[in-house]
XYZ file of C-alpha atoms in Angstrom:
146
model
C -4.066 -18.616 -1.323
C -1.623 -15.852 -0.558
C -1.819 -13.675 2.505
C -0.868 -10.126 3.073
C 1.877 -11.522 5.355
C 3.436 -13.038 2.248
C 3.716 -9.664 0.575
C 5.242 -8.118 3.695
C 7.771 -10.848 3.989
C 8.929 -10.244 0.377
C 8.859 -6.410 0.305
C 9.504 -5.557 3.883
C 7.541 -3.753 6.716
C 8.957 -0.376 6.399
C 6.407 2.479 5.644
C 7.059 6.045 4.736
C 5.467 8.130 7.462
C 4.992 11.877 7.578
C 3.743 14.251 10.268
C 0.495 16.030 9.812
C 2.268 19.357 10.153
C 4.872 18.509 7.428
C 4.421 20.555 4.176
C 3.086 18.823 1.065
C 6.403 19.688 -0.629
C 8.286 17.807 1.913
C 5.912 14.752 1.855
C 6.017 14.580 -2.037
C 9.910 14.942 -1.934
C 10.064 11.986 0.541
C 7.730 10.030 -1.634
C 9.675 10.552 -4.819
C 12.971 9.859 -2.970
C 11.548 6.394 -1.871
C 9.754 5.821 -5.183
C 6.294 5.226 -3.492
C 2.969 6.653 -4.143
C 1.767 7.241 -0.594
C 2.830 8.163 2.930
C 1.009 7.366 6.149
C 0.323 10.472 8.195
C 1.284 9.675 11.742
C 2.216 11.173 15.045
C 3.869 8.927 17.377
C 2.121 5.568 17.013
C -1.162 7.119 16.008
C -2.278 7.002 12.406
C -3.954 10.245 11.325
C -4.524 9.462 7.670
C -2.823 8.785 4.360
C -1.459 11.143 1.755
C -1.291 9.875 -1.688
C -0.330 11.077 -5.277
C -4.110 11.397 -5.883
C -4.447 13.655 -2.882
C -1.766 15.928 -4.380
C -3.239 15.987 -7.928
C -6.888 16.685 -6.676
C -6.213 18.969 -3.716
C -2.946 20.761 -4.634
C -2.279 20.687 -8.434
C -5.787 21.049 -9.714
C -6.668 23.717 -7.105
C -3.639 25.729 -7.693
C -2.508 25.441 -4.154
C 1.023 25.889 -3.038
C 2.717 22.629 -1.921
C 5.327 24.870 0.002
C 2.516 26.441 2.175
C 0.072 23.721 2.550
C 0.247 21.175 5.503
C -0.326 17.468 4.796
C -3.145 17.603 7.391
C -5.165 19.933 5.128
C -5.132 17.548 2.253
C -4.698 14.072 3.520
C -7.370 11.366 3.247
C -8.886 10.841 6.659
C -11.086 7.640 6.108
C -8.664 4.756 6.298
C -9.413 1.146 5.451
C -6.954 -1.171 7.168
C -6.339 -4.715 6.594
C -4.466 -7.452 8.795
C -1.616 -9.752 7.816
C -4.169 -12.718 7.833
C -6.166 -11.296 4.965
C -6.204 -13.021 1.572
C -4.513 -11.036 -1.139
C -7.409 -11.519 -3.518
C -9.797 -10.108 -0.853
C -7.530 -7.106 -0.331
C -7.548 -6.439 -4.140
C -11.343 -6.527 -4.062
C -11.415 -4.081 -1.253
C -9.213 -1.702 -2.935
C -11.022 -1.980 -6.238
C -14.392 -1.337 -4.577
C -13.149 1.718 -2.712
C -11.208 3.030 -5.671
C -7.987 3.195 -3.692
C -4.465 1.907 -4.204
C -2.799 1.627 -0.714
C -3.840 0.069 2.515
C -2.243 0.210 5.921
C -1.683 -3.187 7.593
C -2.280 -3.395 11.205
C -1.491 -6.183 13.620
C -2.185 -6.228 17.428
C -3.172 -2.542 17.239
C 0.001 -1.370 15.588
C 1.265 -0.613 12.200
C 2.669 -3.724 10.388
C 3.232 -2.398 6.870
C 1.545 -1.077 3.800
C 0.429 -2.825 0.697
C -0.366 -1.387 -2.717
C -2.447 -2.704 -5.576
C 0.754 -3.327 -7.376
C 1.994 -5.602 -4.539
C -1.298 -7.522 -4.710
C -0.987 -7.905 -8.488
C 2.700 -9.053 -8.277
C 1.867 -11.586 -5.502
C -0.991 -13.114 -7.449
C 0.974 -13.219 -10.667
C 3.784 -15.128 -8.906
C 1.256 -17.555 -7.395
C -0.210 -18.218 -10.863
C 3.210 -18.746 -12.334
C 4.085 -21.195 -9.603
C 0.767 -23.095 -10.066
C 1.374 -23.203 -13.879
C 4.904 -24.567 -13.384
C 3.614 -27.125 -11.009
C 0.848 -28.347 -13.309
C 3.167 -28.308 -16.356
C 5.608 -30.626 -14.346
C 2.741 -32.759 -13.304
C 1.451 -33.239 -16.913
C 5.128 -34.148 -18.043
C 5.283 -36.785 -15.217
C 8.005 -35.103 -13.299
C 6.520 -36.208 -10.036
C 6.796 -39.909 -8.916
C 3.480 -41.839 -8.815
């Protein structure tokens, strides 16, 4: 069964981080530039929350607020669910589905180790299934010595 560490090994551990005092416009610009749907809100090594595309839509766009004048701290999501590198990818997907979220910080030994998205999990499980199908197909066609 695939682990979160497998995802991080493939995609890397770099996480977009923004300061709570950054403007929403600055955070969104960084997210667009990097092609990601979220940014961890940090100061130093401390994680304060997460800012996502959904936060922008619900708390800025739909409320008619200015992204130039609003600080990330005022619209970020505060309640974080974190996972470890040892977690099974299927379990992480279940956590995300139950909580209706798409991004989870990965912490290890008290520090930030990365971030996984629902897309990362789907990709990993799909790759695992493809590998299993290939193995079973080869087995059926006697490609392995007996």
